[in-house]
Short mmCIF file of C-alpha atoms and ligand atoms in Angstrom, two decimals:
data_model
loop_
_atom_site.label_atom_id
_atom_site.label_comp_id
_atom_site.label_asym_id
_atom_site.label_seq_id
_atom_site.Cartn_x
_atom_site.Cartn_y
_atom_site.Cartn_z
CA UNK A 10 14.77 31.19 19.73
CA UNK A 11 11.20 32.59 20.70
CA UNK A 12 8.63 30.07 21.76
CA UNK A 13 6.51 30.44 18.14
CA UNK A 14 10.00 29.25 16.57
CA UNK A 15 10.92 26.35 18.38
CA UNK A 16 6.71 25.28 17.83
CA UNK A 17 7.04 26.06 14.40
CA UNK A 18 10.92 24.23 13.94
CA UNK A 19 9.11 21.00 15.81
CA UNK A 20 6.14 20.88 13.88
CA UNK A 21 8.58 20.80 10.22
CA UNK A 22 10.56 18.36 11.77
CA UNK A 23 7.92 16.13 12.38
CA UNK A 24 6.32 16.47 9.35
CA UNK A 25 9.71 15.60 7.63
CA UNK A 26 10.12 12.63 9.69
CA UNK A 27 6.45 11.09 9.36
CA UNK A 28 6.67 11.60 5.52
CA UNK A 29 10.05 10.30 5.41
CA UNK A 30 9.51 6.65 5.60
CA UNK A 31 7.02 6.73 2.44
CA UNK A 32 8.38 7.36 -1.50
CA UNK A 33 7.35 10.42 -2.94
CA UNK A 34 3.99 10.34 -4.80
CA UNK A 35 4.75 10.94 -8.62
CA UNK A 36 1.78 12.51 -10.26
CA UNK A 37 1.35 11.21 -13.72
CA UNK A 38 3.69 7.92 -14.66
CA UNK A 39 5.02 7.00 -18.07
CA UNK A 40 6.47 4.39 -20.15
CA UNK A 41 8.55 4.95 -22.87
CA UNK A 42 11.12 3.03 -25.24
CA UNK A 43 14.98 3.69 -24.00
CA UNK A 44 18.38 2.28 -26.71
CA UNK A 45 21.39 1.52 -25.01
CA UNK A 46 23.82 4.28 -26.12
CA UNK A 47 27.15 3.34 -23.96
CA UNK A 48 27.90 0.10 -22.17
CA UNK A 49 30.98 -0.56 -19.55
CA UNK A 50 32.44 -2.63 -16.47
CA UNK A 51 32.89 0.16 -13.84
CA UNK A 52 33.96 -2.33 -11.09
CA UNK A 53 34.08 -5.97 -10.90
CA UNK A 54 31.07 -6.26 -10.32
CA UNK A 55 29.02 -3.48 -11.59
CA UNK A 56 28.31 -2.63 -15.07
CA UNK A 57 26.80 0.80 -16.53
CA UNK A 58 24.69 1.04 -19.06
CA UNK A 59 24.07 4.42 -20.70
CA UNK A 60 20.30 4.69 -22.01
CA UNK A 61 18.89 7.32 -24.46
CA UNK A 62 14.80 8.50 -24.72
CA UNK A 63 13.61 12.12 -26.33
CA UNK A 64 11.06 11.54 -23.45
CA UNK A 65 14.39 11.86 -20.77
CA UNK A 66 15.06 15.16 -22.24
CA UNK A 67 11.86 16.25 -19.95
CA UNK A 68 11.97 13.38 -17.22
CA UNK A 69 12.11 14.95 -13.59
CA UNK A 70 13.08 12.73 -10.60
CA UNK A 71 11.89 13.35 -7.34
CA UNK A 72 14.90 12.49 -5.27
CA UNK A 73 18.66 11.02 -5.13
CA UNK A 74 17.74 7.58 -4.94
CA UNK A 75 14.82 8.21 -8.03
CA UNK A 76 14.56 4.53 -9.42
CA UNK A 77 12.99 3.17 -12.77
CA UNK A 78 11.51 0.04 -14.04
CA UNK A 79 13.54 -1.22 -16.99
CA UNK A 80 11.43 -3.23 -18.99
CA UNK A 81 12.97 -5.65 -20.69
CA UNK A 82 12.27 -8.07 -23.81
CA UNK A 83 11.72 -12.00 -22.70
CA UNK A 84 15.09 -14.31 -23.64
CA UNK A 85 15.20 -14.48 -27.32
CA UNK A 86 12.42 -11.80 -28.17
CA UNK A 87 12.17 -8.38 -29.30
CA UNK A 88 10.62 -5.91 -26.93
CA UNK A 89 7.00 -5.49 -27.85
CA UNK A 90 4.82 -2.80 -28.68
CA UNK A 91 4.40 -0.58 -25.92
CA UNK A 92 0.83 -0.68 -23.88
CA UNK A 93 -1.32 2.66 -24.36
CA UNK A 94 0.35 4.81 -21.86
CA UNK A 95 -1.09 5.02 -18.08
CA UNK A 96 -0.01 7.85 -15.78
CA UNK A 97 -2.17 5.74 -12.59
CA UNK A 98 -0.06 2.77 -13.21
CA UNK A 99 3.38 2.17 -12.13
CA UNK A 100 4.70 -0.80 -13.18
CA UNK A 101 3.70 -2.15 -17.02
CA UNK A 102 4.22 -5.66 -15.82
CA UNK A 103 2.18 -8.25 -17.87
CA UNK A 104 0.15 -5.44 -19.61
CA UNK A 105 1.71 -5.94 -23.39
CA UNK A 106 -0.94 -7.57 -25.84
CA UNK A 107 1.42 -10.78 -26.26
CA UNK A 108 1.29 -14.20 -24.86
CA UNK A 109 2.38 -14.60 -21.47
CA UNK A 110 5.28 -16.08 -22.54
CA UNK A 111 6.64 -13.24 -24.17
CA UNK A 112 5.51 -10.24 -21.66
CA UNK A 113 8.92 -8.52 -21.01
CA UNK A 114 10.52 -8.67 -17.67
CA UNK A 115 10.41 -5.90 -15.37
CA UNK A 116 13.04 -4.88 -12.77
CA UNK A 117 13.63 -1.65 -10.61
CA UNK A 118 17.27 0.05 -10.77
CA UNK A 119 18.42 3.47 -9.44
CA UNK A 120 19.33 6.52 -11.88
CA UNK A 121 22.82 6.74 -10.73
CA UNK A 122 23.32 9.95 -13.62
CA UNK A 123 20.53 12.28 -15.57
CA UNK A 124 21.65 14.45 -18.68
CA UNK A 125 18.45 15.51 -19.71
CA UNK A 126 20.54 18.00 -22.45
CA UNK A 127 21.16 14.98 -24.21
CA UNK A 128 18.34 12.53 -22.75
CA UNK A 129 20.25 10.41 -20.70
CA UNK A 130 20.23 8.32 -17.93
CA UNK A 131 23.20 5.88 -16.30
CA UNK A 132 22.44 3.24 -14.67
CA UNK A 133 24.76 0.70 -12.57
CA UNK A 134 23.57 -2.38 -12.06
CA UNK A 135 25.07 -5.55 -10.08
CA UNK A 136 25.38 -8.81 -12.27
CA UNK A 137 25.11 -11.91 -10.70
CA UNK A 138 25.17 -14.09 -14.05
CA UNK A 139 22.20 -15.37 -15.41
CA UNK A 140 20.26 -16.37 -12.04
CA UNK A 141 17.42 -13.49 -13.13
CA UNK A 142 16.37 -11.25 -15.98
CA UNK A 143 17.66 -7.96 -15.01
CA UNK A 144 21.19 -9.20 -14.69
CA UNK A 145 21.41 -11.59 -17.85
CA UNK A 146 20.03 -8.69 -19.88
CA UNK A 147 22.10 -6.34 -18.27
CA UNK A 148 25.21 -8.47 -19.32
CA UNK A 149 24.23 -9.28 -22.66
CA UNK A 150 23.37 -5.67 -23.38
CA UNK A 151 25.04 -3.52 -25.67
CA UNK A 152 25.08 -0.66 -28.17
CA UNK A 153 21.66 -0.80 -29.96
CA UNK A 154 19.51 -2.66 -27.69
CA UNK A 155 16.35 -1.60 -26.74
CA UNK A 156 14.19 -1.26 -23.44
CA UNK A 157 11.38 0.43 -22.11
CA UNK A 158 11.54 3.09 -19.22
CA UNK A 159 8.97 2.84 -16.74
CA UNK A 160 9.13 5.87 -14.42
CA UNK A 161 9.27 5.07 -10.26
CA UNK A 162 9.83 7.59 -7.84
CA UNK A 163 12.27 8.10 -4.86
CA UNK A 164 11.75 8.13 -0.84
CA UNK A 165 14.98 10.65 0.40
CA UNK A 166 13.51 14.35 0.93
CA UNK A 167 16.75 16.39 0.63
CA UNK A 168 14.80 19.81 1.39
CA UNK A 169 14.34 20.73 5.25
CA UNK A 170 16.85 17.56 6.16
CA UNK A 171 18.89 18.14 9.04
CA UNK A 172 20.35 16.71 12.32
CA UNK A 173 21.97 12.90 12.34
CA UNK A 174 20.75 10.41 9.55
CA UNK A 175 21.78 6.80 9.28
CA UNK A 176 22.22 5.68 5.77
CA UNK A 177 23.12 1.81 4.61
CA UNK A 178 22.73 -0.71 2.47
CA UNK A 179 24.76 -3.02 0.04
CA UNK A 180 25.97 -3.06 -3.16
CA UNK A 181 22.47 -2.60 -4.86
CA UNK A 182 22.01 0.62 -2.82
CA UNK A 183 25.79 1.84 -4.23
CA UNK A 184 23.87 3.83 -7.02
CA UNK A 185 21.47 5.35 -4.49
CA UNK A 186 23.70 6.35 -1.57
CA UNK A 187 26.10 7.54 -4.01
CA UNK A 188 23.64 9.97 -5.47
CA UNK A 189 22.20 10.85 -2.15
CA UNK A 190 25.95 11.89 -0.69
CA UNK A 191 26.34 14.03 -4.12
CA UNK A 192 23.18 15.89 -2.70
CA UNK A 193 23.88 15.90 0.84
CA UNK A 194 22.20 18.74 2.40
CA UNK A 195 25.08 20.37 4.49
CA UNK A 196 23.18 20.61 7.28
CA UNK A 197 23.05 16.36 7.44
CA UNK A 198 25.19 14.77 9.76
CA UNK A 199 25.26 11.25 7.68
CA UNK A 200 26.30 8.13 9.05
CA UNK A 201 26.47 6.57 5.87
CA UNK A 202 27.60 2.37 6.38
CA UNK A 203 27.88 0.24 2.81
CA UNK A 204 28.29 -3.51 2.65
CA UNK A 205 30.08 -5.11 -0.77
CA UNK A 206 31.58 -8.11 -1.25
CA UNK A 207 34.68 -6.47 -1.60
CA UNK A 208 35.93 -2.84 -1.41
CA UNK A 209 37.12 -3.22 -4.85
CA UNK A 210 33.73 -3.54 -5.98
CA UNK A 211 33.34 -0.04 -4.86
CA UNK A 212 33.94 2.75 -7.36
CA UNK A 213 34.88 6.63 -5.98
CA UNK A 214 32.21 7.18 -3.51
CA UNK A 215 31.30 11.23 -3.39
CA UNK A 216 32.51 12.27 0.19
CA UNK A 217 30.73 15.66 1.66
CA UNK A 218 32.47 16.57 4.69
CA UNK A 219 29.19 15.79 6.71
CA UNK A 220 29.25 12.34 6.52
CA UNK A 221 31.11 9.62 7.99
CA UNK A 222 31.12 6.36 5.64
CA UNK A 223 31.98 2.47 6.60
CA UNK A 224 32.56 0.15 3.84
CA UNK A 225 32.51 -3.47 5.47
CA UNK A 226 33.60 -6.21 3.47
CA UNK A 227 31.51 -9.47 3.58
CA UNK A 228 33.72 -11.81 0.90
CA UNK A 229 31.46 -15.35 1.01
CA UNK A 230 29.72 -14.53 4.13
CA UNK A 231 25.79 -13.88 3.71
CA UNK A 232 24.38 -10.36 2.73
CA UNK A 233 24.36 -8.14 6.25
CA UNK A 234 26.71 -10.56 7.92
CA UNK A 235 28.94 -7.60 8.20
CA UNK A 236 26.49 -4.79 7.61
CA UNK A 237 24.54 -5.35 10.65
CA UNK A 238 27.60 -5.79 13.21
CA UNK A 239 29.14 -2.80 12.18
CA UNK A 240 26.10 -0.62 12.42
CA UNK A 241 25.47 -2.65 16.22
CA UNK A 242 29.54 -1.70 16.35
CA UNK A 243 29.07 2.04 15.41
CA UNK A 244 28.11 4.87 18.27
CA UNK A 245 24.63 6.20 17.07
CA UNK A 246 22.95 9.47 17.85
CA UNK A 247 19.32 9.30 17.96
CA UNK A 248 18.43 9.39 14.11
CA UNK A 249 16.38 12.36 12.61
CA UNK A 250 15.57 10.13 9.46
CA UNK A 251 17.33 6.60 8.11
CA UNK A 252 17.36 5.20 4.65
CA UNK A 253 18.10 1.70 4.37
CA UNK A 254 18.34 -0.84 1.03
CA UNK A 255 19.66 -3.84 0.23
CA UNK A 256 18.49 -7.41 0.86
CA UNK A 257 15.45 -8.11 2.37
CA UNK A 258 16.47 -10.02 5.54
CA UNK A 259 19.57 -7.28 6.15
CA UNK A 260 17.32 -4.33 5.76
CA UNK A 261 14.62 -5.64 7.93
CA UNK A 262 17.51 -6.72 10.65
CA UNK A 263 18.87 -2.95 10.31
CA UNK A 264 15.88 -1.07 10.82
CA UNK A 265 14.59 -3.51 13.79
CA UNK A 266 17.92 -2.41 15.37
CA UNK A 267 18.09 1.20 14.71
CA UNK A 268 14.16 1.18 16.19
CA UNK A 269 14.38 -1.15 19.03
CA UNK A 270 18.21 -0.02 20.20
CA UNK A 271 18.62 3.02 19.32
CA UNK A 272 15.17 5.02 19.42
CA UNK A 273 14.60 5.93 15.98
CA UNK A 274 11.30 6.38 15.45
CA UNK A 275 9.66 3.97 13.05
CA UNK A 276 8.08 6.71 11.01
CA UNK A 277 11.46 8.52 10.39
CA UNK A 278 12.61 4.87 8.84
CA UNK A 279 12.40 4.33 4.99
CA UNK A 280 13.31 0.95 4.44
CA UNK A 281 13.23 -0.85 0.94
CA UNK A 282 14.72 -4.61 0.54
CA UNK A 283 16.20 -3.77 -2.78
CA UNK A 284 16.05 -7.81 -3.69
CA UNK A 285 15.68 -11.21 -2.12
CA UNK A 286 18.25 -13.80 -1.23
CA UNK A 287 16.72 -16.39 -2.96
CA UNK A 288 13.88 -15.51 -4.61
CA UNK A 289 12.63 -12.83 -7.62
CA UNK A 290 12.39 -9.50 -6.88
CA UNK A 291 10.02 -9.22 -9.48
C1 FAD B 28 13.90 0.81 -5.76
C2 FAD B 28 15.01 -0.16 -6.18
C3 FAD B 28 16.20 0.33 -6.69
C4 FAD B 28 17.23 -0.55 -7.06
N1 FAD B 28 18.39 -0.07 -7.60
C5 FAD B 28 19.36 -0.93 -8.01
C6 FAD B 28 20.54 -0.45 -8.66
O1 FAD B 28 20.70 0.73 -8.95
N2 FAD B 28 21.49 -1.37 -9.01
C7 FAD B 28 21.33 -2.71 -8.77
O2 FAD B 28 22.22 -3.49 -9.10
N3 FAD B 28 20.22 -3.18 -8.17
C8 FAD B 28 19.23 -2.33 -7.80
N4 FAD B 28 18.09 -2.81 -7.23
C9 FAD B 28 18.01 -4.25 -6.95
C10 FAD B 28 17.58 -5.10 -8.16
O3 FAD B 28 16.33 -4.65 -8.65
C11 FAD B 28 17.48 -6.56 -7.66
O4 FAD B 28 18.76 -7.06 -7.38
C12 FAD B 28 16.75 -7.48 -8.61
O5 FAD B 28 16.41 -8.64 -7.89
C13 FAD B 28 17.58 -7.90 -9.81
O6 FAD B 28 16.77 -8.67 -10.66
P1 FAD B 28 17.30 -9.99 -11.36
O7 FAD B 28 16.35 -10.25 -12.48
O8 FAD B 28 18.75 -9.86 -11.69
O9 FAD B 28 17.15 -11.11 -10.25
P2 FAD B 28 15.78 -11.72 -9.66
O10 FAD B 28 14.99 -12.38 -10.74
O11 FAD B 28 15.07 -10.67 -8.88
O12 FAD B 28 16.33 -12.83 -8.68
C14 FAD B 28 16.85 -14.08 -9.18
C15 FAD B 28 17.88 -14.61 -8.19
O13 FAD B 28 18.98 -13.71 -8.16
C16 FAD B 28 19.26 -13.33 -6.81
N5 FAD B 28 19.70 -11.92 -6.82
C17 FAD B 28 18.98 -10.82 -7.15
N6 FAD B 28 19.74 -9.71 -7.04
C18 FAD B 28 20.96 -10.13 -6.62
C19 FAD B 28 22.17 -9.47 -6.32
N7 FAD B 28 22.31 -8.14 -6.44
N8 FAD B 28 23.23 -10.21 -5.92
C20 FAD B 28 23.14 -11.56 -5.82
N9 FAD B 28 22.01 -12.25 -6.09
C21 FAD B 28 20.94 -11.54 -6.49
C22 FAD B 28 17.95 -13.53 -6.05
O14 FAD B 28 18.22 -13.80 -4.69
C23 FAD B 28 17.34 -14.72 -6.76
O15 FAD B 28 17.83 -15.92 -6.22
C24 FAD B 28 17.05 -1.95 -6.88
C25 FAD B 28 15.82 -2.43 -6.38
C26 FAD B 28 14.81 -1.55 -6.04
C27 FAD B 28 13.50 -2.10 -5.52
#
């Protein structure tokens, strides 16, 4: 390769690494109403709901692991009218002209499936009862009910990816690490590692030849308590880029290792804690 090349081949690379740590920059946002078309169980503990919009027909996400808020009514109420649409703003929280009391809720979920032919959009979500909003309307949800759509964005670049990536999280990153492995550029080298509770929990994962995947079980233990020593387990290249979700504390412990131990540079890190042991996500 002539000098101009290999200047030219460094310079892309680190442009793709320094703007691979930061989501994508959606231009103009919107918030529409969504109806829940299908609903089903499509593993212990993950159920899919189908939802329908003319306004998906023409929806264009940015990335693998594009993610949405789904705005949903307060317990007992109907959703609202919708606010007077934004395209600066990015989340609708507490905007509706209603008492506080009866602002919807507002939590983020991955598009695991777009038809735009038909306006669609899957989404699989994780229940853990009634603890928050997004999972006790998620389980209460069926045919006929009615959301809003706010649209997000999404952090893994798929064009000029190459070289070794490290990709984990848990079972709230399934839908976004499955999408990203259906769109595995073939020139990746993907050491993909998922934590679940338990590998029944796990539907088919897509499987490119490029990447190697580790499903660790936790059962009771705390989220990352078996994340974290198989990654420490696991002989690492230097990463090119790493995408990590999941809980908070987990993601924060994986990216501290893959930087301090292994040399990945922090800027060629996206990290997202996905939600909070504890706490709201909000
Ligand atoms: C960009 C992005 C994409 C995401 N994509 C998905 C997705 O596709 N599918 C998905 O299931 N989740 C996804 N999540 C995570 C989801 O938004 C959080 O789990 C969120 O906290 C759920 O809201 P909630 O109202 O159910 O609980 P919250 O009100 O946020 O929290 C209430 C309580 O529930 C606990 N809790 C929250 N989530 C879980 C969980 N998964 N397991 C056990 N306890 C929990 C909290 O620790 C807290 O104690 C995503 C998050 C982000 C930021």
């Amino acid at each position: 390769m002539s000098r101009a090349l290999r200047v030219r081949d460094t310079l892309i690379r680190a442009a793709y690494a320094r703007s691979m740590s930061m989501p994508i920059e959606r231009e103009a946002h919107q918030l529409f109403r969504v109806t829940v078309t299908a609903a089903e169980q499509v593993s212990p503990i993950m159920r899919r709901l189908t939802l329908r919009a003319p306004e998906l027909a023409d929806y264009q996400p940015l990335g693998p692991d594009e993610y949405f808020g789904l705005v949903m009514p307060a317990a007992g109420q109907d959703l609202p009218a919708l606010p007077e649409a934004d395209p600066d703003r990015a989340t609708p929280r507490g905007s509706f002209d209603v008492p506080d009391e009866q602002q919807p809720d507002v939590r983020w979920y991955t598009i695991r499936a777009h038809r735009p032919e038909v306006g669609e959009v899957d989404v699989d979500v994780v229940t853990h009862g009634d603890a928050g909003p997004g999972s006790a309307w998620v389980l209460r949800a069926e045919v006929g009910s009615q959301a809003a759509f706010q649209t997000g964005t999404a952090a893994y670049r798929t064009e000029q990816a190459s070289g070794a990536q490290v990709i984990a999280g848990d079972e709230t990153a399934l839908p976004a690490i499955s999408r990203i492995l259906e769109e595995l550029p073939a020139t990746v080298e993907a050491h993909v590692f998922l934590e679940v509770p338990a590998v029944t929990d796990v539907p088919p994962l897509p499987s490119p030849r490029s990447a190697m995947i580790t499903v660790v079980e936790r059962g009771t233990g705390l989220p990352g308590s078996a994340l974290v020593p198989a990654i420490e387990a696991a002989s690492l290249p230097i990463p090119t880029a790493s995408w990590i979700a999941g809980e908070k504390a987990t993601v924060a412990a994986v990216r501290r290792y893959l930087t301090s131990e292994i040399g990945a540079a922090k800027r060629a890190v996206y990290f997202c804690p996905y939600w909070i042991l504890g706490k709201p996500r909000g």
